[in-house]
Each structure stands twice: as C-alpha cells, then as structure tokens.
Coordinates of C-alpha atoms and ligand atoms in Angstrom, one line a residue:
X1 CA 2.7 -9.2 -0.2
X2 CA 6.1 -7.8 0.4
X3 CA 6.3 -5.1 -2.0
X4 CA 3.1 -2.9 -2.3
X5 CA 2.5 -1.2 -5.7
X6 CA 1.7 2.1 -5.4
X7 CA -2.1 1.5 -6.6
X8 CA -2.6 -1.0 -3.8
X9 CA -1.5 1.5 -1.4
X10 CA -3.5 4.1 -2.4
X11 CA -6.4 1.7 -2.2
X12 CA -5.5 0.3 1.1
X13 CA -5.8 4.0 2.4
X14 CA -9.0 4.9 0.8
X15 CA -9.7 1.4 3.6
X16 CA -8.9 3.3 6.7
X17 CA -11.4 4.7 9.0
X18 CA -9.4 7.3 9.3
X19 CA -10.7 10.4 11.8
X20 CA -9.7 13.5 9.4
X21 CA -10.6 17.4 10.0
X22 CA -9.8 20.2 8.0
X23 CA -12.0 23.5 7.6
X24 CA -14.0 23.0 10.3
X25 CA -15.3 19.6 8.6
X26 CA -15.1 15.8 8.9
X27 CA -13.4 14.9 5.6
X28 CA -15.1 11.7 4.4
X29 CA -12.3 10.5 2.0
X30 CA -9.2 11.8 2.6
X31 CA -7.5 9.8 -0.1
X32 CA -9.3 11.4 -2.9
X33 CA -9.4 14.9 -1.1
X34 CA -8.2 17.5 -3.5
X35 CA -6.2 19.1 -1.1
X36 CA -4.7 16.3 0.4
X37 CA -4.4 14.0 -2.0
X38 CA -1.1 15.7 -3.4
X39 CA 0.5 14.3 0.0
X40 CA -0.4 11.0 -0.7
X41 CA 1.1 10.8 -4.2
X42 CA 4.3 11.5 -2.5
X43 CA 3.8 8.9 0.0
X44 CA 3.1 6.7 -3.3
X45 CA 6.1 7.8 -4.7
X46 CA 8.1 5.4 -2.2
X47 CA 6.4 2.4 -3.0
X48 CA 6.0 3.4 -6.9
X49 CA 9.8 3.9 -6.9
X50 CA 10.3 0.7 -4.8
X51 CA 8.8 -1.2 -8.3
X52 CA 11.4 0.5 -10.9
X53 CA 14.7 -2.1 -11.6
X54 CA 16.7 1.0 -11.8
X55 CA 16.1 2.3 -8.3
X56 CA 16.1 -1.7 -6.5
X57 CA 19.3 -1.1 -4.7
X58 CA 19.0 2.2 -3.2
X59 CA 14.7 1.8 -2.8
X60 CA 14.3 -2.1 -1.7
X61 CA 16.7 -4.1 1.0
X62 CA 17.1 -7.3 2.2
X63 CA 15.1 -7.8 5.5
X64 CA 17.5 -9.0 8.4
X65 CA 14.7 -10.6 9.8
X66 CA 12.7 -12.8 6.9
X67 CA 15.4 -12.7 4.6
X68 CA 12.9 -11.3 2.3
X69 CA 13.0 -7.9 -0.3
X70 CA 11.6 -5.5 1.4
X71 CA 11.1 -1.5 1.1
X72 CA 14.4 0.6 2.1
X73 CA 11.5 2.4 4.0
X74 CA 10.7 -0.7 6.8
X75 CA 14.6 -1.6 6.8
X76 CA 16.6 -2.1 9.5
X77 CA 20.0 -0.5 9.0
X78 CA 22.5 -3.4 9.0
X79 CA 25.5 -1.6 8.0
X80 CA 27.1 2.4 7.2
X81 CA 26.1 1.5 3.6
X82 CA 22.8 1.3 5.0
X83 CA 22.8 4.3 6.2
X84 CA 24.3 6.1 3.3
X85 CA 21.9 4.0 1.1
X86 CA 18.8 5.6 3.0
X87 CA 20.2 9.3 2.3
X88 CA 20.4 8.5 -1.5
X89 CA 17.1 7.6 -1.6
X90 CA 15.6 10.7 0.2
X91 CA 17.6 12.5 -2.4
X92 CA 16.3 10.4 -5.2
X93 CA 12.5 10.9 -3.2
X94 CA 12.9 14.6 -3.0
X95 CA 14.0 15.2 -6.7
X96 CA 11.3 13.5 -7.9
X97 CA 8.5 14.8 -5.7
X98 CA 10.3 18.2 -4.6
X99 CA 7.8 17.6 -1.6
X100 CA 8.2 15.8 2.0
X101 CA 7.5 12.4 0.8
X102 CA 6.3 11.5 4.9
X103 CA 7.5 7.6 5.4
X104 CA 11.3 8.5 6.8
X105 CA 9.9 9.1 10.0
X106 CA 8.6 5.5 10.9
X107 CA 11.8 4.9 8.9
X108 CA 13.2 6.7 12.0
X109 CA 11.3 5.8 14.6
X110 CA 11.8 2.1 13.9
X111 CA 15.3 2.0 14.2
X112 CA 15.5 4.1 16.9
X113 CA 12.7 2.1 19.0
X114 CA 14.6 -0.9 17.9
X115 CA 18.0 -0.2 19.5
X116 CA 16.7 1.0 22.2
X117 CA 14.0 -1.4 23.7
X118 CA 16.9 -4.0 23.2
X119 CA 18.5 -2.1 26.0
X120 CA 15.1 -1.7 27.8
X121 CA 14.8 -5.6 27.8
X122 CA 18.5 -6.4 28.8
X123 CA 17.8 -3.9 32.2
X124 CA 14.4 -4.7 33.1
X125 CA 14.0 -8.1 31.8
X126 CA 10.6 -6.3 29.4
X127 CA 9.6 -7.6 26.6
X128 CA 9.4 -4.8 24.3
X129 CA 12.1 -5.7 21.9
X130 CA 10.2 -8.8 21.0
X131 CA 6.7 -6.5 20.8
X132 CA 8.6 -4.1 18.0
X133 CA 10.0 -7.0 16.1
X134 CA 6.6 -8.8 15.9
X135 CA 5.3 -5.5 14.7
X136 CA 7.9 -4.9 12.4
X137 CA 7.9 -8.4 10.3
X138 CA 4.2 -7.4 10.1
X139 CA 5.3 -3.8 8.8
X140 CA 7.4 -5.8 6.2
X141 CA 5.2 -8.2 5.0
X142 CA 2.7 -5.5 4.5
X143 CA 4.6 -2.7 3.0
X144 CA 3.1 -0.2 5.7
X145 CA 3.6 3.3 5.9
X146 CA 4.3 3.9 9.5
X147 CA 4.1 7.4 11.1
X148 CA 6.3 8.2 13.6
X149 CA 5.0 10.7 16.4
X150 CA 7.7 12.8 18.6
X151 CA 6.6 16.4 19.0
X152 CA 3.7 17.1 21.9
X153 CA 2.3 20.0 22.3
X154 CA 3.8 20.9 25.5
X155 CA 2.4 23.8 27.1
X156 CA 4.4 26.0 29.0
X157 CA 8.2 25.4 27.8
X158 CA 9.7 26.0 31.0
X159 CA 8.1 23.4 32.9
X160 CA 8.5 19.7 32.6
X161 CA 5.3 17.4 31.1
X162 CA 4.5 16.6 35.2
X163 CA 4.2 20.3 36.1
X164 CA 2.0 21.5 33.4
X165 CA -0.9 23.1 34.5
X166 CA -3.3 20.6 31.9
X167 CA -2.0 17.4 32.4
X168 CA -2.4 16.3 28.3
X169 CA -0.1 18.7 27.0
X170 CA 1.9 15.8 26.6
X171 CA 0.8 12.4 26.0
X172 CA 0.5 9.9 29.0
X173 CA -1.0 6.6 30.3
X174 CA -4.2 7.6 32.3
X175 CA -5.0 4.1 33.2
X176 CA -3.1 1.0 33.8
X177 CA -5.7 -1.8 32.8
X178 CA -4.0 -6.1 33.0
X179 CA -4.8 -6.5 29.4
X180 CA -3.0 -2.8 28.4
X181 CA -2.8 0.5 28.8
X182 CA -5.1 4.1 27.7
X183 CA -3.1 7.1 27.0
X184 CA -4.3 10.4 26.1
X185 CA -2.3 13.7 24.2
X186 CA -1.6 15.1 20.9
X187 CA 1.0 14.8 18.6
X188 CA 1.4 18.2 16.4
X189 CA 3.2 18.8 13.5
X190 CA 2.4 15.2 12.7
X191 CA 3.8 14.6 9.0
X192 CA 2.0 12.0 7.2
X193 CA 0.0 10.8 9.6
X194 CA -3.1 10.8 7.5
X195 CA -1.1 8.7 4.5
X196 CA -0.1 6.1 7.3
X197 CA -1.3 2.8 8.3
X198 CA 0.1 2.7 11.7
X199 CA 1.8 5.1 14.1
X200 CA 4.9 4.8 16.1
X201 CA 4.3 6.6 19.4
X202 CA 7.4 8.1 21.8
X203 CA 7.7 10.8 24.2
X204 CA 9.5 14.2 23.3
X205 CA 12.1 14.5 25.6
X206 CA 14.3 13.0 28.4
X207 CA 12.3 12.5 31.4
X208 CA 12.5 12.3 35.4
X209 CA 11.1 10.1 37.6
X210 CA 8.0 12.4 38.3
X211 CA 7.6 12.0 34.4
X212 CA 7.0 8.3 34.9
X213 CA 3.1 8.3 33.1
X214 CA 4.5 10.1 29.8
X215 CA 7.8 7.8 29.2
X216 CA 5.4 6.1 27.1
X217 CA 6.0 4.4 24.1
X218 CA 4.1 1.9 21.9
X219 CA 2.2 1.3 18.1
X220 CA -1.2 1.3 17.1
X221 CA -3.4 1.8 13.9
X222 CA -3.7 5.2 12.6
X223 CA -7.5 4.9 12.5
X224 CA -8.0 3.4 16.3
X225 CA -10.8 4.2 18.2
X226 CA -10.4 7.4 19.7
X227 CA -7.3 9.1 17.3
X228 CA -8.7 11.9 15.3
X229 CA -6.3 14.4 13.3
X230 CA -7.3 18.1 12.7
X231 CA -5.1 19.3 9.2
X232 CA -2.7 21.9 9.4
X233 CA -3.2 25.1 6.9
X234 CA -0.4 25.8 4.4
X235 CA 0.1 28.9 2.9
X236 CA -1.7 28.8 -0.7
X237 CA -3.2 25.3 -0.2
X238 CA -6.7 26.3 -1.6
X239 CA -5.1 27.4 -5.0
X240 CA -5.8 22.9 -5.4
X241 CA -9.7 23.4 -5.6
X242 CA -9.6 27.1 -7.8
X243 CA -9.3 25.2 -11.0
X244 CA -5.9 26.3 -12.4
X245 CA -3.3 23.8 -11.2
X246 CA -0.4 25.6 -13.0
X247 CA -0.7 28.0 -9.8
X248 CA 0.3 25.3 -7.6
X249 CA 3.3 25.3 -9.0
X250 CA 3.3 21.5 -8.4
X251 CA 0.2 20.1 -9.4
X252 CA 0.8 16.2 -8.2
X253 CA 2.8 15.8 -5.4
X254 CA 2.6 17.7 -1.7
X255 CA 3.0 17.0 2.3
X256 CA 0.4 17.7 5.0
X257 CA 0.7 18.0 8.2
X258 CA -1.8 17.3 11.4
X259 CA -2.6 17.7 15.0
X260 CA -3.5 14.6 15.8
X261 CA -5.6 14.1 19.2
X262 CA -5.4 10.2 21.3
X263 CA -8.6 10.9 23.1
X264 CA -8.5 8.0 25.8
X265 CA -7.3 5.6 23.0
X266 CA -6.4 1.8 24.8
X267 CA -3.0 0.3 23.8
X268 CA -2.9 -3.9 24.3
X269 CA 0.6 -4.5 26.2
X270 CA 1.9 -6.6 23.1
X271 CA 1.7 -3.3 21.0
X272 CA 3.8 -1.0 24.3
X273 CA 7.5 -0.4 23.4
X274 CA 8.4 1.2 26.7
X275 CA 6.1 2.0 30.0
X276 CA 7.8 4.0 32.4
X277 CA 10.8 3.6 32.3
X278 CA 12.6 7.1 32.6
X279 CA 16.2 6.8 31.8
X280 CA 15.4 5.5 28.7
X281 CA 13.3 8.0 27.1
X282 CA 16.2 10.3 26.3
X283 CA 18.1 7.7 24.5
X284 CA 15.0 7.2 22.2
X285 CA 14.8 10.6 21.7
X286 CA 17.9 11.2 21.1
X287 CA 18.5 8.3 18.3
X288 CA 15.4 9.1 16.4
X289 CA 16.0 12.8 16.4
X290 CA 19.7 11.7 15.3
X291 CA 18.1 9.2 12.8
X292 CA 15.9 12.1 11.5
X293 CA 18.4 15.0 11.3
X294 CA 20.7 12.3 9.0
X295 CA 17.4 12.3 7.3
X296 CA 17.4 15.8 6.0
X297 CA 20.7 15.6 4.6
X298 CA 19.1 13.7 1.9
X299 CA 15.3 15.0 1.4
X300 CA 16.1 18.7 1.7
X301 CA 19.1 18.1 -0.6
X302 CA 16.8 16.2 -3.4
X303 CA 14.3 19.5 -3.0
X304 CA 16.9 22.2 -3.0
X305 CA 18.1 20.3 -6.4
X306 CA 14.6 20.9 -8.1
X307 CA 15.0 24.4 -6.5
X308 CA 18.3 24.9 -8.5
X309 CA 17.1 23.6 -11.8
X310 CA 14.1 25.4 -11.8
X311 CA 16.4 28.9 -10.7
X312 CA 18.4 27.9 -13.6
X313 CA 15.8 27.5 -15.5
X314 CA 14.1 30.8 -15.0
X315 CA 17.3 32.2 -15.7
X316 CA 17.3 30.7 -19.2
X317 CA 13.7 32.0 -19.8
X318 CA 14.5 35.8 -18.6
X319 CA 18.0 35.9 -21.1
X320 CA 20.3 36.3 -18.4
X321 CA 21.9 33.2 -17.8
X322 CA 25.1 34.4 -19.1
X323 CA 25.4 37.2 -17.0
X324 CA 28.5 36.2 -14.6
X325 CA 26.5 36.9 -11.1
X326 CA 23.6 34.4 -12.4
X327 CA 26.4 32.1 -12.7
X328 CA 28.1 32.6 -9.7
X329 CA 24.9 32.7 -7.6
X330 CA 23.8 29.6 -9.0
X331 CA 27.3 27.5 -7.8
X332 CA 26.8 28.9 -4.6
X333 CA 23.2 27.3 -4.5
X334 CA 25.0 24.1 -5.8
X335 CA 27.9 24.6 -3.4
X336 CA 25.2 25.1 -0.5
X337 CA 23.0 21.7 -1.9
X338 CA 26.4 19.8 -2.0
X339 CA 27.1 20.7 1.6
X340 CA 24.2 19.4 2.8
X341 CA 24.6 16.1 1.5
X342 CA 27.6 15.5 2.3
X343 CA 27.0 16.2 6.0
X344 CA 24.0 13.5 5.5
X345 CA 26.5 11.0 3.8
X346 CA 29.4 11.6 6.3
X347 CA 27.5 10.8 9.8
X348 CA 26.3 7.4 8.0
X349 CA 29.6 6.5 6.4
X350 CA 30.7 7.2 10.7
X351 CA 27.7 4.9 11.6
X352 CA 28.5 2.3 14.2
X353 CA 26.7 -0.7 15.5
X354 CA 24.2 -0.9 18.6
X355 CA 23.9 -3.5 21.1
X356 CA 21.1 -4.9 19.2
X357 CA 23.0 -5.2 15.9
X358 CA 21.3 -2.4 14.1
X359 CA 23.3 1.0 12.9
X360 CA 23.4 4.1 14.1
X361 CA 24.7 7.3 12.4
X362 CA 27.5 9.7 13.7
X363 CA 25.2 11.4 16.7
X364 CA 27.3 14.8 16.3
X365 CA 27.4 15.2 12.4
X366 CA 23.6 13.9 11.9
X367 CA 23.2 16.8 14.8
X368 CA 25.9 19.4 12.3
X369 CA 24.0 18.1 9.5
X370 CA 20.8 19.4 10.4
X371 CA 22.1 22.6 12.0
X372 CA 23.2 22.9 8.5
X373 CA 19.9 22.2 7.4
X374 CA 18.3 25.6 9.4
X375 CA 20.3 27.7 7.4
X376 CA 21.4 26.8 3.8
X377 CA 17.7 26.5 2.5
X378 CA 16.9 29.4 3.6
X379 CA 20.4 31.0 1.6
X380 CA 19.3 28.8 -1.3
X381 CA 16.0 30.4 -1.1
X382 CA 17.2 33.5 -1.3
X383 CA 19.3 33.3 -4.3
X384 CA 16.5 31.9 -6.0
X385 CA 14.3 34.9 -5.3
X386 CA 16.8 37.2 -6.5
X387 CA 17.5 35.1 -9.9
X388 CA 13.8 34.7 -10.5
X389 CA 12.8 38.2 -10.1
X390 CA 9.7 39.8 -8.5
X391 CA 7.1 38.0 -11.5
X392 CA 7.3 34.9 -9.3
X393 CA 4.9 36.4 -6.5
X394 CA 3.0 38.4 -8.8
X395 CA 2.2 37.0 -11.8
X396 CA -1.5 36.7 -12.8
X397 CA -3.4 33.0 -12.3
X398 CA -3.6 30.7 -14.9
X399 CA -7.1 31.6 -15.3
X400 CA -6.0 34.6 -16.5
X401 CA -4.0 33.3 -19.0
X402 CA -6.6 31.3 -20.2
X403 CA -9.4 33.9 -20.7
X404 CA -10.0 34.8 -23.9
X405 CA -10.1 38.2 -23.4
X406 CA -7.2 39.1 -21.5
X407 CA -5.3 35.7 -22.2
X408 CA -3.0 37.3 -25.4
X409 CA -2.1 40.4 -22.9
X410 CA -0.8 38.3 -20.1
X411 CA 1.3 36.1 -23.3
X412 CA 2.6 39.3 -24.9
X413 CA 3.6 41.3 -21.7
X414 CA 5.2 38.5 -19.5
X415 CA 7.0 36.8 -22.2
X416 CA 10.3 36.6 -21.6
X417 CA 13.3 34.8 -24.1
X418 CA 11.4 34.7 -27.4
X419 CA 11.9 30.3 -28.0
X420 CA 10.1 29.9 -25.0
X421 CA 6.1 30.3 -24.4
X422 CA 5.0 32.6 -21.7
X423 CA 3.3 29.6 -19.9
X424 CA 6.4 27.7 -19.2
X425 CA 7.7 30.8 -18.0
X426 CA 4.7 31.5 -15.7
X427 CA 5.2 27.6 -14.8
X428 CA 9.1 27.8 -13.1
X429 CA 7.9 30.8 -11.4
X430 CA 5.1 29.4 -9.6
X431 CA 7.0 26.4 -9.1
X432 CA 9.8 28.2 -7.1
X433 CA 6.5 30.3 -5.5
X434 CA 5.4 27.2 -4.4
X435 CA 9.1 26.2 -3.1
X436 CA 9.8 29.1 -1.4
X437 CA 6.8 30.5 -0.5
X438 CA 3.8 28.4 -1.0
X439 CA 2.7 24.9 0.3
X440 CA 6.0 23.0 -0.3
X441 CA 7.9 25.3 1.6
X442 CA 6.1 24.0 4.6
X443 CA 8.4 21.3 3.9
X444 CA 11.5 22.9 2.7
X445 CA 12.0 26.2 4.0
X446 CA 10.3 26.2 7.3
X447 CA 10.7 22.3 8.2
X448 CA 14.2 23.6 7.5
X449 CA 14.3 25.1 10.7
X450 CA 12.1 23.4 12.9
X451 CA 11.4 19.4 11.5
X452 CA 13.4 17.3 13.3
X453 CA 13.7 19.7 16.0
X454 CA 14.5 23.5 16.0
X455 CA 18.2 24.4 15.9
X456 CA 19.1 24.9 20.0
X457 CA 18.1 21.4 20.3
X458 CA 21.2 20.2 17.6
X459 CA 23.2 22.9 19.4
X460 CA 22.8 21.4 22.5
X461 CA 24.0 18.1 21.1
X462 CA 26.7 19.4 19.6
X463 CA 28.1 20.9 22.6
X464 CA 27.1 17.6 24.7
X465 CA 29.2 15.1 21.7
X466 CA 31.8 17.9 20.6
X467 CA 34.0 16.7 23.3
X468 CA 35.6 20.4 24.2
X469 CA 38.0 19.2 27.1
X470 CA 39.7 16.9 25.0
X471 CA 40.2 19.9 22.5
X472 CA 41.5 21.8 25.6
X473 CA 44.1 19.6 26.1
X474 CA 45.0 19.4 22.6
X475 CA 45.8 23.2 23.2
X476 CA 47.7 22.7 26.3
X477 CA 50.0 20.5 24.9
X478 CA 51.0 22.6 22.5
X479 CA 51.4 25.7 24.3
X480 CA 53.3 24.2 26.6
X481 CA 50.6 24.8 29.5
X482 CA 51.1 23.2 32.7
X483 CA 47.7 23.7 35.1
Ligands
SF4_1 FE1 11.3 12.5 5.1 FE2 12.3 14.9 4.9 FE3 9.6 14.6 5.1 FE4 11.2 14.1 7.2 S1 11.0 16.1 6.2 S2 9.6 12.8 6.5 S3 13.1 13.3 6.2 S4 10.9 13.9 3.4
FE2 FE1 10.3 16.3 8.7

C-alpha cells in the first residue's frame, strides 16, 4: 500500500488502542466520537485528496528514497518547488476543510529530524539518520499520519527544563536501559495526535549541557504503552452532540487538540533520533519551527479564503454588497490573504539545500511569514465581524428554526435579501461564528498567534537572521562615515 484511501485510514484508526480522555471520561472510540470525529475528516481530507487526478501534483510526490508515489504529506523536500508545492497544498487543504487539517506537522518534523540527525551522525559517528530513514520508508509505504510533538509544558518560563522545580515539566530519559531508553513528559497543544499513527518526538528548545536527559528525540506509536492524551476544550464544541449541526457552522470537518502524557513509556534505540546530544537540539528546533511557520503561509491562507467568501457572501444576503466600504473592506481581507501567501511562497522559492540533500526554506521569511501570520487573521477577522453584523453571535439555534411553532418567526424576522432563504443566511453566519469565534478559530485565529510558536519566538529569529551590522555598514558607506 503506498497511497491510503481515505476509508482505509479511517478504519486503520478505529484499530489503534489509542489512550483518549475528554470530559472526565475514557473515550472508547475516538474515531466515531461525535466530537472528535470532525478532526479526523480533516485528517482524511489529505489522503482523500491524495486519490483525485486533479490534485496528483501538488498532493502526491515521488519518494527520494523508493522511487515510489507517495503522499506530498511523508515527502522529503527535494527541491524549492518542493517547498512551494507543500504550501499550495495547505492552501488547497485549508479551502476545502477551512479547519487545521493536523498531518503538516510530521510533515515538519520529518524534514527537520531528517537534516539534522545527518549532522548528528557525521559528529558523533550515531546512527540516527539511518533510524529515521528506516522509519520513514515505513511511513511511506504505509501512508501514516505522523504527529509531530514540540511544545512541553514547561513550568516556570524563566528557568531552563534542568532547574524546574518538577523534573517532568519537560520530557526526558529517566532510564538508560542496553536495549533503549524510558522517557517521561507531556506534550500540550498536541494537534492531531489522536488522528495519528505515530508520533515524532523532539525537545522544545536549545539546550545546555545540564539539559543533557531532555535533548531527547525519537518515534514511537501513538497508542504505546504508557501515552495517554487528555482533549483540549474548544469554545462551542458541544454544539456537535445538541442535534442541530447548522450551529456548528461546519458540520464535517474540525481540529482537536490534546495534552498528551508519556508516563514512563520505553523507546527501543532503533526508534531514538537524538540522545543527548545538546548542541544539536536547537538546530532541530529551529528547522522544524522554520518548517512549520512556512507552513502557515499556506493553511491559514486556504482558511482566511473560506473566511472571505463566506464575508462576501453574507454581504450578498444582507443587500449591501454594493455599498463602496463592503467593497473596499473586502480587498483589504484579500489584500491581507494574499500577503500571507506570498510570504509562505517566498521563503520556499529561497529554499536551499542541507548537508543531507533535503530543502530547507528561507529561515528569516518562514520566521516574517508567520509573524505575519499573528496579526493579519486577526485584521481579517475583524473585518469579517463588521461586514457580517451582530446576527452572527446571536442568532437563534437551528432548533429554533425548525420548531413549528416559532420556526416561521425566526424565517420572517431574520430574513435578509428576499432570493435568498433565511437558513442559508443563518448558515454563513454561524459559519464565520465558527471561524472567528467558535471551534475552528482554535485553529485560525488563536493558532494564529501561538501554533508554531508565539510571536517573540519569530522576533527573536528575525533579529538573530536579519543580519543588522551588514545593514549598518550599508549606511556608513553612504553617509560617508568613517568609525
Ligand atoms: Fe497544518 Fe496549519 Fe494545522 Fe499546522 S496549523 S498542522 S500547518 S493545518
Ligand atoms: Fe499548528
């Protein structure tokens, strides 16, 4: 099997033992939850996609490895068109989910990991290259979705992972057995986790020496002994089980997201990608945040496109898309969108190669990119809440509209142009509730900010790749200033 059809994986996840929490319960299935299973129809999306002759080129690539056709999702970037390729996809992904679609970040994670335990090897001598690529033509063959886990908890911010005053606050080898090691942590925030077959594991930040036990990276199944995941709450999530999915706003497709605990969970060596040593867990942070900040030039673009055709919508509905300010607002959502995307397609068109052959984007404009990112969805937003007018957050449920009693009061009082039935009005309303306010906002307003790290953490690479001396000079020079 080398491409999965979006059935089979759906089936292969209702076959995880998979450790899932969520109101204070065990969740038996979580592939047939109602609340979760909007998450995984996203995830499906990618494989679902994968199968369409019109999307081959930008959702299937050639594997560098088997020579096989394999999902753009377990690709190894091979050149800048690679790159650019994998942010027209997320585009094409967010349009047609307008949800966080999960499987870029093992997307991420495996590149990253990639480049950089080819430079762990060529120091130490490891093996950890040849451990990710045997896991990798697996991942191929397969079709997995792979998770890829970054963010710990970490405890008190102003003290590195050593000094904490609990020791688990981020995730670390507590025993050093000859056949492998056991770590123990959480990983929070964890996108997609439950809709993944395996997880890529890496530490959070750069590290010192006295960090040694959490520069700790490897792979292992999602539902090893041990892992178990407690579901994050999103604002109007129960609004799935009430019986009127118009009030989603999106009935099929959502993200989730999960705290997942490694309770003592044992990692075999062949599965460890790095194990101590320090120096080079910044430069896999620092590429897989890179990676994923490129991402979000493409996802968050795709969502922010559903956002503006719904706005535009609802302005066709409420008789006032003529007005010259509905207009004008709506090119500067457009003008926003655009910007986003073309920060995502400029730091791949910039990619350049690694040691290990694969690509890398443009480190500062995948780091401008997603600064970007923290503050034109959140403009975008805005601009859609003043186009689609107060009705959007207090419109009555869809259960109200289908009563018979009060059903022909909530059609004659919040109709709006007369063509067009007061459901499909009540329908773009909820579905920009849902993007700006409700559960998809998790992943496109707040994720925004904070998904691929929160902004100071870009601003901090911009000033470390911005290069200001060299602009110094350029100054000098022309003033004539001699030092
Ligand atoms: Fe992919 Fe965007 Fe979700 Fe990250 S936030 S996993 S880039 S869809
Ligand atoms: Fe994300």
């Amino acid at each position: 099997m080398t491409l999965r059809t979006g059935e089979q994986y759906i089936e292969s996840m209702r076959n995880m033992n998979l450790q899932v929490y969520m109101f204070g319960k065990k969740v038996e299935c979580p592939a047939d939850d109602p609340i979760l299973r909007p998450s995984l129809n996203s995830v499906r999306m990618t494989y679902d996609l994968a199968q369409l002759p019109e999307f081959e080129d930008l959702m299937t690539a050639t594997s560098h490895l088997t020579g096989e056709k394999i999902n753009r999702f377990t690709h190894i970037h091979q050149s800048a068109k690679d790159l650019m390729n994998k942010v027209k996809m997320q585009r094409l992904l967010g349009q047609k989910t307008a949800a966080c679609f999960q499987r870029c970040v093992g997307m991420d994670a495996s590149n990253a990991v990639y480049s950089t335990t080819y430079e762990i090897d060529q120091k130490y001598g490891t093996h950890y290259h040849e451990n990710f690529v045997n896991f990798l033509k697996q991942v191929q063959k397969e079709d997995w979705t792979v998770d890829g886990a970054m963010t710990d908890p970490k405890g008190d911010r102003g003290k590195a992972p050593h000094e904490q005053d609990d020791p688990d606050l981020f995730l670390h080898v507590v025993e050093r057995r000859p056949d492998g090691i056991v770590v123990r942590g959480a990983k929070a925030h964890q996108t997609g986790f439950i809709n993944s077959h395996e997880v890529i594991v890496m530490p959070t930040i750069a590290m010192r020496e006295a960090d040694k036990e959490y520069a700790v990276s490897f792979h292992c199944r999602t539902d090893t002994e041990g892992i178990f995941m407690i579901v994050g709450r999103q604002s109007c999530d129960t609004r799935k089980v009430e019986g009127a999915p118009m009030d989603t706003g999106n009935p099929e497709f959502g993200g989730t997201e999960a705290l997942v605990i490694f309770d003592n969970v044992f990692i075999p060596n062949n599965q460890i990608f790095l194990n101590g040593e320090v120096e080079f867990a910044g430069m896999m942070v620092e590429r897989f945040a890179g990676y994923h900040r490129q991402s979000y030039g493409g996802c968050k673009v795709g969502v922010g496109d559903v956002l503006i055709g719904a706005t535009a919508l609802i302005a066709d509905y409420n008789g006032c898309a003529r007005a010259s300010h509905i207009k004008d607002k709506i090119i500067e959502m457009q003008h926003l969108n655009e910007t986003l995307y073309s920060c995502g397609i400029a730091c791949s068109a910039l990619g350049t190669k690694t040691e290990s052959g694969n690509y890398l984007i443009d480190l500062l404009l995948a780091n401008v990119c997603k600064q970007n990112v923290t503050r034109f969805p959140y403009e975008i937003v805005r601009l859609a809440e003043d186009i689609a007018g107060g009705l959007m957050v207090t419109a009555p449920s869809e259960l109200d509209l289908r009563d018979p009693k009060l059903g022909k009061y909530v059609e004659k009082y919040l109709k709006g142009v007369g063509v067009v039935s007061t459901e499909n009005r009540l329908k773009v309303l909820r579905l920009i509730e849902n993007l700006c306010l409700g559960t998809a906002a998790v992943g496109y307003r707040t994720e925004s900010m904070h998904g691929a790290g929160s902004p100071q953490a870009q601003r901090i690479m911009i000033s470390r790749q911005g290069n200001l001396e060299m602009k110094k000079e350029l100054a000098k020079e022309l003033a004539h200033v001699t030092e």
